[in-house]
PDB file of C-alpha atoms and ligand atoms in Angstrom:
ATOM      1  CA  MET A   1       0.076  -0.074   0.108  1.00 62.00           C
ATOM      2  CA  ALA A   2       1.020   3.399  -0.827  1.00 77.00           C
ATOM      3  CA  GLN A   3       2.301   5.476   2.396  1.00 88.00           C
ATOM      4  CA  GLY A   4       0.038   8.244   2.712  1.00 96.00           C
ATOM      5  CA  ARG A   5       0.948  11.882   2.626  1.00 97.00           C
ATOM      6  CA  LEU A   6       0.890  12.525   6.397  1.00 98.00           C
ATOM      7  CA  GLN A   7       2.180   8.934   7.505  1.00 97.00           C
ATOM      8  CA  GLY A   8       3.579   9.178  10.714  1.00 96.00           C
ATOM      9  CA  LYS A   9       2.679  12.415  11.796  1.00 98.00           C
ATOM     10  CA  THR A  10       0.499  14.176  14.295  1.00 98.00           C
ATOM     11  CA  ALA A  11      -2.266  16.829  14.047  1.00 98.00           C
ATOM     12  CA  LEU A  12      -4.772  19.160  15.964  1.00 98.00           C
ATOM     13  CA  ILE A  13      -7.628  20.366  14.245  1.00 98.00           C
ATOM     14  CA  THR A  14      -9.699  23.008  16.554  1.00 98.00           C
ATOM     15  CA  GLY A  15     -13.466  22.996  15.571  1.00 98.00           C
ATOM     16  CA  GLY A  16     -12.935  19.482  14.221  1.00 97.00           C
ATOM     17  CA  THR A  17     -16.671  18.336  14.641  1.00 96.00           C
ATOM     18  CA  SER A  18     -18.115  20.011  11.843  1.00 96.00           C
ATOM     19  CA  GLY A  19     -17.631  20.928   8.171  1.00 97.00           C
ATOM     20  CA  ILE A  20     -14.278  21.799   7.022  1.00 98.00           C
ATOM     21  CA  GLY A  21     -12.579  20.968  10.351  1.00 98.00           C
ATOM     22  CA  LEU A  22     -14.005  17.433  10.730  1.00 98.00           C
ATOM     23  CA  ALA A  23     -13.469  16.806   7.021  1.00 98.00           C
ATOM     24  CA  THR A  24     -10.001  17.945   7.343  1.00 98.00           C
ATOM     25  CA  ALA A  25      -9.663  15.835  10.556  1.00 98.00           C
ATOM     26  CA  GLN A  26     -10.790  12.855   8.380  1.00 98.00           C
ATOM     27  CA  LEU A  27      -8.688  13.269   5.346  1.00 98.00           C
ATOM     28  CA  PHE A  28      -5.606  13.519   7.777  1.00 98.00           C
ATOM     29  CA  ALA A  29      -6.590  10.478   9.164  1.00 98.00           C
ATOM     30  CA  ARG A  30      -7.112   8.737   5.928  1.00 97.00           C
ATOM     31  CA  GLU A  31      -3.321   9.928   5.205  1.00 98.00           C
ATOM     32  CA  GLY A  32      -1.996   8.368   7.968  1.00 97.00           C
ATOM     33  CA  ALA A  33      -1.874  11.095  10.751  1.00 98.00           C
ATOM     34  CA  ARG A  34      -2.465  10.656  14.048  1.00 98.00           C
ATOM     35  CA  VAL A  35      -5.738  13.059  14.781  1.00 98.00           C
ATOM     36  CA  ALA A  36      -6.922  15.027  17.578  1.00 98.00           C
ATOM     37  CA  VAL A  37     -10.174  17.505  16.999  1.00 98.00           C
ATOM     38  CA  THR A  38     -11.636  20.041  19.634  1.00 98.00           C
ATOM     39  CA  GLY A  39     -15.270  21.362  19.592  1.00 96.00           C
ATOM     40  CA  ARG A  40     -18.069  21.762  22.176  1.00 94.00           C
ATOM     41  CA  ALA A  41     -20.679  19.007  20.777  1.00 83.00           C
ATOM     42  CA  ALA A  42     -19.987  16.473  23.526  1.00 81.00           C
ATOM     43  CA  GLY A  43     -22.674  14.491  22.693  1.00 88.00           C
ATOM     44  CA  ARG A  44     -21.280  13.515  19.246  1.00 90.00           C
ATOM     45  CA  PHE A  45     -17.490  13.129  20.309  1.00 94.00           C
ATOM     46  CA  ASP A  46     -18.083   9.178  20.625  1.00 94.00           C
ATOM     47  CA  ALA A  47     -19.379   8.953  16.816  1.00 94.00           C
ATOM     48  CA  ILE A  48     -16.754  11.252  15.598  1.00 96.00           C
ATOM     49  CA  ARG A  49     -14.014   9.205  17.699  1.00 95.00           C
ATOM     50  CA  ALA A  50     -15.139   6.307  15.762  1.00 94.00           C
ATOM     51  CA  GLN A  51     -14.916   8.106  12.562  1.00 94.00           C
ATOM     52  CA  LEU A  52     -11.165   9.001  13.117  1.00 96.00           C
ATOM     53  CA  GLY A  53      -9.701   6.031  14.677  1.00 94.00           C
ATOM     54  CA  ASP A  54      -8.778   4.438  18.146  1.00 93.00           C
ATOM     55  CA  ASP A  55      -5.640   6.350  18.312  1.00 95.00           C
ATOM     56  CA  SER A  56      -7.623   9.855  17.642  1.00 97.00           C
ATOM     57  CA  LEU A  57      -8.480  12.256  20.608  1.00 97.00           C
ATOM     58  CA  VAL A  58     -11.709  14.319  20.576  1.00 97.00           C
ATOM     59  CA  ILE A  59     -11.190  17.004  23.050  1.00 97.00           C
ATOM     60  CA  ASP A  60     -14.289  19.234  24.891  1.00 97.00           C
ATOM     61  CA  ALA A  61     -12.791  22.598  24.681  1.00 97.00           C
ATOM     62  CA  ASP A  62     -14.472  26.316  24.104  1.00 97.00           C
ATOM     63  CA  VAL A  63     -12.172  28.465  23.024  1.00 96.00           C
ATOM     64  CA  HIS A  64     -13.364  30.981  25.124  1.00 95.00           C
ATOM     65  CA  SER A  65     -12.066  29.221  28.127  1.00 96.00           C
ATOM     66  CA  LEU A  66      -8.160  29.763  28.551  1.00 97.00           C
ATOM     67  CA  PRO A  67      -7.782  26.842  30.924  1.00 98.00           C
ATOM     68  CA  ALA A  68      -9.542  24.656  28.642  1.00 98.00           C
ATOM     69  CA  LEU A  69      -6.967  25.643  25.813  1.00 98.00           C
ATOM     70  CA  ARG A  70      -4.236  25.135  28.049  1.00 98.00           C
ATOM     71  CA  ALA A  71      -5.392  21.712  29.061  1.00 98.00           C
ATOM     72  CA  MET A  72      -6.036  20.920  25.011  1.00 98.00           C
ATOM     73  CA  GLY A  73      -2.376  21.451  25.035  1.00 98.00           C
ATOM     74  CA  GLU A  74      -1.380  19.134  27.842  1.00 98.00           C
ATOM     75  CA  ARG A  75      -3.488  16.339  26.448  1.00 98.00           C
ATOM     76  CA  VAL A  76      -2.038  16.225  23.089  1.00 98.00           C
ATOM     77  CA  ALA A  77       1.484  16.241  24.654  1.00 98.00           C
ATOM     78  CA  GLU A  78       0.742  13.912  26.851  1.00 98.00           C
ATOM     79  CA  ALA A  79      -0.977  11.538  24.318  1.00 98.00           C
ATOM     80  CA  PHE A  80       1.198  12.288  21.124  1.00 98.00           C
ATOM     81  CA  GLY A  81       4.471  13.814  22.554  1.00 97.00           C
ATOM     82  CA  GLY A  82       4.451  16.396  19.944  1.00 98.00           C
ATOM     83  CA  LEU A  83       2.641  18.162  16.967  1.00 98.00           C
ATOM     84  CA  ASP A  84       3.644  18.244  13.007  1.00 98.00           C
ATOM     85  CA  VAL A  85       0.410  20.073  12.096  1.00 99.00           C
ATOM     86  CA  PHE A  86      -1.885  22.416  13.678  1.00 99.00           C
ATOM     87  CA  PHE A  87      -4.933  23.888  11.890  1.00 99.00           C
ATOM     88  CA  ALA A  88      -6.417  26.607  13.676  1.00 98.00           C
ATOM     89  CA  ASN A  89      -9.908  26.333  12.356  1.00 98.00           C
ATOM     90  CA  ALA A  90     -12.576  26.694  14.802  1.00 98.00           C
ATOM     91  CA  GLY A  91     -14.676  30.079  13.963  1.00 98.00           C
ATOM     92  CA  ILE A  92     -18.181  32.001  13.820  1.00 98.00           C
ATOM     93  CA  ALA A  93     -19.794  33.958  11.602  1.00 97.00           C
ATOM     94  CA  TYR A  94     -22.696  36.150  11.314  1.00 95.00           C
ATOM     95  CA  PRO A  95     -23.679  39.240  10.291  1.00 95.00           C
ATOM     96  CA  THR A  96     -22.727  42.690  12.268  1.00 97.00           C
ATOM     97  CA  PRO A  97     -24.277  45.616  10.682  1.00 97.00           C
ATOM     98  CA  LEU A  98     -22.733  48.872  12.391  1.00 97.00           C
ATOM     99  CA  ARG A  99     -26.265  49.845  13.738  1.00 97.00           C
ATOM    100  CA  GLU A 100     -27.294  46.866  14.799  1.00 96.00           C
ATOM    101  CA  THR A 101     -23.973  45.672  16.620  1.00 97.00           C
ATOM    102  CA  ASP A 102     -23.128  46.021  20.684  1.00 97.00           C
ATOM    103  CA  GLU A 103     -20.099  45.267  22.519  1.00 98.00           C
ATOM    104  CA  ALA A 104     -21.384  41.485  23.152  1.00 98.00           C
ATOM    105  CA  HIS A 105     -21.282  40.958  19.350  1.00 97.00           C
ATOM    106  CA  TYR A 106     -18.154  42.457  19.132  1.00 98.00           C
ATOM    107  CA  ASP A 107     -16.298  40.167  21.849  1.00 98.00           C
ATOM    108  CA  ASP A 108     -18.129  37.308  20.770  1.00 97.00           C
ATOM    109  CA  ILE A 109     -16.680  37.565  17.090  1.00 98.00           C
ATOM    110  CA  MET A 110     -13.257  38.248  18.201  1.00 98.00           C
ATOM    111  CA  ASP A 111     -13.045  36.329  21.181  1.00 98.00           C
ATOM    112  CA  VAL A 112     -13.655  33.051  19.159  1.00 98.00           C
ATOM    113  CA  ASN A 113     -11.974  34.099  15.709  1.00 98.00           C
ATOM    114  CA  LEU A 114      -9.084  36.248  16.884  1.00 98.00           C
ATOM    115  CA  LYS A 115      -8.156  35.526  20.752  1.00 98.00           C
ATOM    116  CA  GLY A 116      -9.286  31.891  20.263  1.00 98.00           C
ATOM    117  CA  VAL A 117      -6.427  31.347  17.863  1.00 98.00           C
ATOM    118  CA  PHE A 118      -4.377  33.218  19.597  1.00 98.00           C
ATOM    119  CA  PHE A 119      -4.432  31.367  22.653  1.00 98.00           C
ATOM    120  CA  SER A 120      -4.865  28.299  20.932  1.00 98.00           C
ATOM    121  CA  MET A 121      -1.498  28.364  19.302  1.00 98.00           C
ATOM    122  CA  ARG A 122       0.341  29.878  22.753  1.00 98.00           C
ATOM    123  CA  ALA A 123      -0.984  26.559  24.189  1.00 98.00           C
ATOM    124  CA  ILE A 124       0.587  24.123  21.389  1.00 98.00           C
ATOM    125  CA  GLU A 125       3.439  26.126  20.452  1.00 98.00           C
ATOM    126  CA  PRO A 126       5.711  24.606  22.817  1.00 98.00           C
ATOM    127  CA  ILE A 127       4.667  20.960  21.620  1.00 98.00           C
ATOM    128  CA  LEU A 128       5.201  21.963  18.088  1.00 98.00           C
ATOM    129  CA  ARG A 129       8.151  20.012  16.364  1.00 98.00           C
ATOM    130  CA  PRO A 130      10.995  21.183  14.217  1.00 98.00           C
ATOM    131  CA  GLY A 131       9.455  21.815  10.636  1.00 97.00           C
ATOM    132  CA  ALA A 132       5.810  21.896  11.934  1.00 98.00           C
ATOM    133  CA  SER A 133       3.323  23.188   9.162  1.00 98.00           C
ATOM    134  CA  VAL A 134       0.016  25.500  11.063  1.00 99.00           C
ATOM    135  CA  ILE A 135      -2.513  26.664   8.962  1.00 99.00           C
ATOM    136  CA  LEU A 136      -4.539  29.545  10.130  1.00 99.00           C
ATOM    137  CA  ASN A 137      -8.555  29.306   8.767  1.00 98.00           C
ATOM    138  CA  CYS A 138      -9.334  32.936   7.223  1.00 98.00           C
ATOM    139  CA  SER A 139     -11.806  33.582   4.914  1.00 98.00           C
ATOM    140  CA  PHE A 140     -11.673  34.771   1.068  1.00 98.00           C
ATOM    141  CA  ILE A 141     -14.014  37.892   2.718  1.00 98.00           C
ATOM    142  CA  ILE A 142     -10.870  39.756   3.763  1.00 98.00           C
ATOM    143  CA  HIS A 143     -10.264  40.676   0.327  1.00 98.00           C
ATOM    144  CA  VAL A 144     -13.384  42.292  -0.531  1.00 96.00           C
ATOM    145  CA  GLY A 145     -15.339  44.815   0.885  1.00 96.00           C
ATOM    146  CA  ARG A 146     -18.891  43.850   1.762  1.00 94.00           C
ATOM    147  CA  PRO A 147     -21.689  45.172   4.012  1.00 95.00           C
ATOM    148  CA  GLY A 148     -22.787  43.856   7.203  1.00 96.00           C
ATOM    149  CA  ILE A 149     -19.897  41.499   7.946  1.00 96.00           C
ATOM    150  CA  SER A 150     -17.128  43.993   9.199  1.00 98.00           C
ATOM    151  CA  LEU A 151     -16.282  42.189  12.012  1.00 98.00           C
ATOM    152  CA  LEU A 152     -16.045  38.732  10.913  1.00 98.00           C
ATOM    153  CA  ALA A 153     -13.703  40.188   7.920  1.00 98.00           C
ATOM    154  CA  ALA A 154     -11.740  42.176  10.569  1.00 98.00           C
ATOM    155  CA  SER A 155     -11.373  39.260  12.702  1.00 98.00           C
ATOM    156  CA  LYS A 156     -10.197  37.293   9.812  1.00 98.00           C
ATOM    157  CA  ALA A 157      -7.982  39.754   8.481  1.00 98.00           C
ATOM    158  CA  ALA A 158      -6.047  39.839  11.847  1.00 98.00           C
ATOM    159  CA  LEU A 159      -5.262  36.161  11.214  1.00 99.00           C
ATOM    160  CA  ARG A 160      -3.544  36.446   7.941  1.00 98.00           C
ATOM    161  CA  SER A 161      -1.394  38.852   9.530  1.00 98.00           C
ATOM    162  CA  LEU A 162      -0.586  36.702  12.840  1.00 99.00           C
ATOM    163  CA  ALA A 163       0.489  34.106   9.926  1.00 98.00           C
ATOM    164  CA  ARG A 164       3.267  36.430   8.799  1.00 98.00           C
ATOM    165  CA  SER A 165       4.342  37.529  12.335  1.00 98.00           C
ATOM    166  CA  TRP A 166       4.497  33.764  13.658  1.00 98.00           C
ATOM    167  CA  SER A 167       6.202  33.280  10.528  1.00 98.00           C
ATOM    168  CA  ARG A 168       9.245  35.244  11.304  1.00 98.00           C
ATOM    169  CA  GLU A 169       8.912  34.445  15.275  1.00 98.00           C
ATOM    170  CA  LEU A 170       9.155  30.522  14.745  1.00 98.00           C
ATOM    171  CA  LEU A 171      11.338  30.730  11.843  1.00 98.00           C
ATOM    172  CA  GLU A 172      14.435  29.356  13.565  1.00 98.00           C
ATOM    173  CA  ARG A 173      12.536  26.257  14.557  1.00 97.00           C
ATOM    174  CA  GLY A 174      11.579  25.630  10.926  1.00 98.00           C
ATOM    175  CA  ILE A 175       8.020  26.095  11.847  1.00 98.00           C
ATOM    176  CA  ARG A 176       5.911  27.191   8.523  1.00 98.00           C
ATOM    177  CA  VAL A 177       2.734  29.111   9.374  1.00 98.00           C
ATOM    178  CA  ASN A 178       0.408  29.694   6.538  1.00 99.00           C
ATOM    179  CA  ALA A 179      -3.188  31.173   5.916  1.00 99.00           C
ATOM    180  CA  LEU A 180      -6.222  28.896   4.260  1.00 99.00           C
ATOM    181  CA  SER A 181      -8.807  31.181   2.677  1.00 98.00           C
ATOM    182  CA  PRO A 182     -11.988  29.461   1.671  1.00 98.00           C
ATOM    183  CA  GLY A 183     -14.906  30.845  -0.253  1.00 98.00           C
ATOM    184  CA  GLY A 184     -18.234  30.275   0.697  1.00 97.00           C
ATOM    185  CA  ILE A 185     -18.029  26.605   1.385  1.00 98.00           C
ATOM    186  CA  ASP A 186     -21.512  24.025   2.373  1.00 97.00           C
ATOM    187  CA  THR A 187     -21.241  23.330   5.613  1.00 97.00           C
ATOM    188  CA  PRO A 188     -23.462  23.902   8.860  1.00 96.00           C
ATOM    189  CA  LEU A 189     -22.440  27.193   9.574  1.00 95.00           C
ATOM    190  CA  HIS A 190     -24.626  28.622   7.466  1.00 94.00           C
ATOM    191  CA  GLU A 191     -27.797  26.949   9.619  1.00 93.00           C
ATOM    192  CA  ARG A 192     -26.038  28.041  12.607  1.00 92.00           C
ATOM    193  CA  ASN A 193     -27.568  31.592  12.276  1.00 88.00           C
ATOM    194  CA  GLY A 194     -31.118  30.379  12.180  1.00 88.00           C
ATOM    195  CA  GLY A 195     -34.056  30.662   9.593  1.00 90.00           C
ATOM    196  CA  THR A 196     -36.195  27.992   7.840  1.00 93.00           C
ATOM    197  CA  PRO A 197     -34.706  25.407   5.812  1.00 94.00           C
ATOM    198  CA  GLU A 198     -35.882  27.730   2.910  1.00 95.00           C
ATOM    199  CA  ALA A 199     -34.668  30.771   4.050  1.00 94.00           C
ATOM    200  CA  ILE A 200     -30.994  28.851   5.013  1.00 95.00           C
ATOM    201  CA  GLN A 201     -31.339  27.704   1.252  1.00 95.00           C
ATOM    202  CA  ALA A 202     -31.940  31.081   0.185  1.00 94.00           C
ATOM    203  CA  ARG A 203     -28.966  32.523   1.360  1.00 92.00           C
ATOM    204  CA  LYS A 204     -26.835  29.781   0.080  1.00 95.00           C
ATOM    205  CA  ALA A 205     -27.967  30.140  -3.392  1.00 96.00           C
ATOM    206  CA  SER A 206     -27.411  33.947  -3.137  1.00 94.00           C
ATOM    207  CA  LEU A 207     -23.831  33.352  -2.107  1.00 94.00           C
ATOM    208  CA  ALA A 208     -23.422  30.913  -4.652  1.00 97.00           C
ATOM    209  CA  GLU A 209     -24.385  33.116  -7.595  1.00 97.00           C
ATOM    210  CA  ARG A 210     -21.281  35.433  -6.766  1.00 96.00           C
ATOM    211  CA  VAL A 211     -19.207  32.688  -7.305  1.00 98.00           C
ATOM    212  CA  PRO A 212     -17.686  33.215 -10.938  1.00 98.00           C
ATOM    213  CA  LEU A 213     -17.402  28.871 -10.632  1.00 98.00           C
ATOM    214  CA  GLY A 214     -21.041  29.043 -10.286  1.00 97.00           C
ATOM    215  CA  ARG A 215     -21.517  27.152  -6.993  1.00 98.00           C
ATOM    216  CA  LEU A 216     -20.329  27.013  -3.279  1.00 98.00           C
ATOM    217  CA  GLY A 217     -17.172  24.666  -2.477  1.00 98.00           C
ATOM    218  CA  SER A 218     -17.434  21.598  -0.374  1.00 98.00           C
ATOM    219  CA  ALA A 219     -15.680  21.017   2.863  1.00 98.00           C
ATOM    220  CA  LEU A 220     -13.671  18.187   0.884  1.00 98.00           C
ATOM    221  CA  GLU A 221     -12.413  20.686  -1.244  1.00 98.00           C
ATOM    222  CA  MET A 222     -10.982  22.801   1.826  1.00 99.00           C
ATOM    223  CA  ALA A 223      -9.659  19.399   3.289  1.00 99.00           C
ATOM    224  CA  GLN A 224      -7.367  19.008   0.643  1.00 98.00           C
ATOM    225  CA  ALA A 225      -6.218  22.168   0.062  1.00 99.00           C
ATOM    226  CA  ALA A 226      -5.164  22.029   4.189  1.00 99.00           C
ATOM    227  CA  LEU A 227      -3.805  18.698   3.087  1.00 99.00           C
ATOM    228  CA  PHE A 228      -1.354  20.314   0.472  1.00 98.00           C
ATOM    229  CA  LEU A 229      -0.439  23.084   3.426  1.00 99.00           C
ATOM    230  CA  ALA A 230      -0.080  20.257   6.320  1.00 98.00           C
ATOM    231  CA  SER A 231       2.250  18.058   4.017  1.00 98.00           C
ATOM    232  CA  ASP A 232       5.803  18.498   2.781  1.00 97.00           C
ATOM    233  CA  GLU A 233       4.379  19.434  -0.745  1.00 98.00           C
ATOM    234  CA  SER A 234       4.059  23.191   0.576  1.00 98.00           C
ATOM    235  CA  ARG A 235       7.454  23.319   2.408  1.00 98.00           C
ATOM    236  CA  TYR A 236       8.396  26.522   0.067  1.00 98.00           C
ATOM    237  CA  MET A 237       5.022  28.445   1.707  1.00 98.00           C
ATOM    238  CA  LEU A 238       6.134  30.597   4.547  1.00 98.00           C
ATOM    239  CA  GLY A 239       3.906  33.330   6.232  1.00 98.00           C
ATOM    240  CA  ALA A 240       1.277  33.309   2.757  1.00 98.00           C
ATOM    241  CA  GLU A 241      -2.293  32.391   2.124  1.00 98.00           C
ATOM    242  CA  LEU A 242      -3.619  29.897  -0.210  1.00 98.00           C
ATOM    243  CA  VAL A 243      -7.189  31.366  -1.456  1.00 98.00           C
ATOM    244  CA  VAL A 244      -9.386  28.735  -2.514  1.00 98.00           C
ATOM    245  CA  ASP A 245     -12.741  30.452  -3.017  1.00 98.00           C
ATOM    246  CA  GLY A 246     -13.945  29.633  -7.048  1.00 98.00           C
ATOM    247  CA  GLY A 247     -12.703  32.896  -7.740  1.00 98.00           C
ATOM    248  CA  ILE A 248     -15.257  35.130  -5.636  1.00 97.00           C
ATOM    249  CA  SER A 249     -12.487  37.598  -4.250  1.00 97.00           C
ATOM    250  CA  GLN A 250     -10.156  37.706  -7.740  1.00 95.00           C
ATOM    251  CA  ILE A 251     -12.849  37.847 -10.358  1.00 93.00           C
TER     252      ILE A 251
HETATM  253  N1  NAP B   1     -18.374  27.860   5.383  1.00 86.93           N
HETATM  254  C1  NAP B   1     -17.968  29.180   4.668  1.00 86.93           C
HETATM  255  O1  NAP B   1     -18.675  29.387   4.099  1.00 86.93           O
HETATM  256  C2  NAP B   1     -16.710  29.518   5.297  1.00 86.93           C
HETATM  257  C3  NAP B   1     -16.030  30.551   4.605  1.00 86.93           C
HETATM  258  C4  NAP B   1     -14.620  31.255   4.764  1.00 86.93           C
HETATM  259  C5  NAP B   1     -14.088  30.805   5.973  1.00 86.93           C
HETATM  260  N2  NAP B   1     -14.767  29.692   7.008  1.00 86.93           N
HETATM  261  C6  NAP B   1     -14.113  29.486   7.933  1.00 86.93           C
HETATM  262  O2  NAP B   1     -13.853  28.130   8.252  1.00 86.93           O
HETATM  263  C7  NAP B   1     -13.901  27.707   9.636  1.00 86.93           C
HETATM  264  C8  NAP B   1     -14.943  26.658   9.600  1.00 86.93           C
HETATM  265  O3  NAP B   1     -16.251  26.922   9.640  1.00 86.93           O
HETATM  266  P1  NAP B   1     -17.371  25.513   8.839  1.00 86.93           P
HETATM  267  O4  NAP B   1     -17.671  26.146   7.432  1.00 86.93           O
HETATM  268  O5  NAP B   1     -16.408  24.222   9.055  1.00 86.93           O
HETATM  269  O6  NAP B   1     -18.210  25.922  10.101  1.00 86.93           O
HETATM  270  P2  NAP B   1     -18.834  24.458  11.076  1.00 86.93           P
HETATM  271  O7  NAP B   1     -19.509  23.823  10.060  1.00 86.93           O
HETATM  272  O8  NAP B   1     -19.997  25.676  11.806  1.00 86.93           O
HETATM  273  O9  NAP B   1     -17.907  24.656  11.947  1.00 86.93           O
HETATM  274  C9  NAP B   1     -17.434  25.043  13.036  1.00 86.93           C
HETATM  275  C10 NAP B   1     -16.352  24.123  13.837  1.00 86.93           C
HETATM  276  O10 NAP B   1     -15.751  25.277  14.907  1.00 86.93           O
HETATM  277  C11 NAP B   1     -16.388  24.883  16.202  1.00 86.93           C
HETATM  278  N3  NAP B   1     -16.293  26.369  17.321  1.00 86.93           N
HETATM  279  C12 NAP B   1     -17.163  27.027  16.894  1.00 86.93           C
HETATM  280  N4  NAP B   1     -17.115  28.150  17.966  1.00 86.93           N
HETATM  281  C13 NAP B   1     -16.247  27.183  18.964  1.00 86.93           C
HETATM  282  C14 NAP B   1     -15.803  27.628  20.150  1.00 86.93           C
HETATM  283  N5  NAP B   1     -16.249  28.734  20.742  1.00 86.93           N
HETATM  284  N6  NAP B   1     -14.962  26.670  20.783  1.00 86.93           N
HETATM  285  C15 NAP B   1     -14.456  25.612  20.516  1.00 86.93           C
HETATM  286  N7  NAP B   1     -14.895  25.265  18.884  1.00 86.93           N
HETATM  287  C16 NAP B   1     -15.647  25.872  18.240  1.00 86.93           C
HETATM  288  C17 NAP B   1     -17.400  24.204  15.964  1.00 86.93           C
HETATM  289  O11 NAP B   1     -17.507  23.110  17.254  1.00 86.93           O
HETATM  290  P3  NAP B   1     -18.959  22.829  17.908  1.00 86.93           P
HETATM  291  O12 NAP B   1     -20.032  22.220  16.571  1.00 86.93           O
HETATM  292  O13 NAP B   1     -18.479  21.741  18.656  1.00 86.93           O
HETATM  293  O14 NAP B   1     -19.846  24.101  18.099  1.00 86.93           O
HETATM  294  C18 NAP B   1     -17.349  23.426  14.809  1.00 86.93           C
HETATM  295  O15 NAP B   1     -16.374  22.439  15.134  1.00 86.93           O
HETATM  296  C19 NAP B   1     -14.392  28.776  10.505  1.00 86.93           C
HETATM  297  O16 NAP B   1     -13.260  29.316  10.939  1.00 86.93           O
HETATM  298  C20 NAP B   1     -15.039  29.986   9.248  1.00 86.93           C
HETATM  299  O17 NAP B   1     -14.927  31.253   9.438  1.00 86.93           O
HETATM  300  C21 NAP B   1     -15.870  28.934   6.560  1.00 86.93           C
END
């Protein structure tokens, strides 16, 4: 049998219980990695672990909680010894029009999308092995001005900056930090903001209409891009960004 592209490696994916993160965890496991995922939906943990293999870890860790993130780092260190791949993927998205957005909304988006990534990285940086690959899940939205989603765009733009800064900070250890910027992807994220099934379908259709390739992307297509960034095939990418968005930010 051919060797997997992540054979013998260890990987941690935050928000690995749904959508892009779960598809990536499944693909990484198929490619030979030992995988740890985090999320909050404890009721689904056993089913997810069954999909990822007996040597996988499913960790209950809300990124709002710094103690939970420290415990996540300790658990991964204990089980895996060190990490070759870290995919900071947990994130939330909902509209924040200027006149309808209060401090609680601001804190919520920034706490999960920016502070959560910063302190997840803070917790696992000591256990990253030389040559490790770190991937920060951004968004195409950082490249275009769209009404009503400024906080989402700003939180993700900050991650794009972190990829550059951390690449320099960790350069001497051979650790590469790159950004992955998905376009509109068909995942449960679009259902999390409520509405009837028809309303959710209409929102997704309206987003798909704006994509030059004429459709939303799939979680598997993002997982395949993450696999490239995780593997040695992307070894000459450093502090860079892979935009995988059907052309929505380009054309
Ligand atoms: N879908 C898109 O169109 C799109 C486009 C651009 C970028 N992205 C980015 O891609 C990433 C994954 O999105 P997705 O579409 O796969 O969404 P999703 O299906 O909603 O999955 C989000 C994941 O993040 C986890 N999560 C959310 N809040 C968390 C918290 N406070 N603490 C810990 N985990 C938390 C969720 O865990 P639980 O299920 O346990 O809550 C879930 O595993 C996000 O960062 C998103 O911004 C998505």
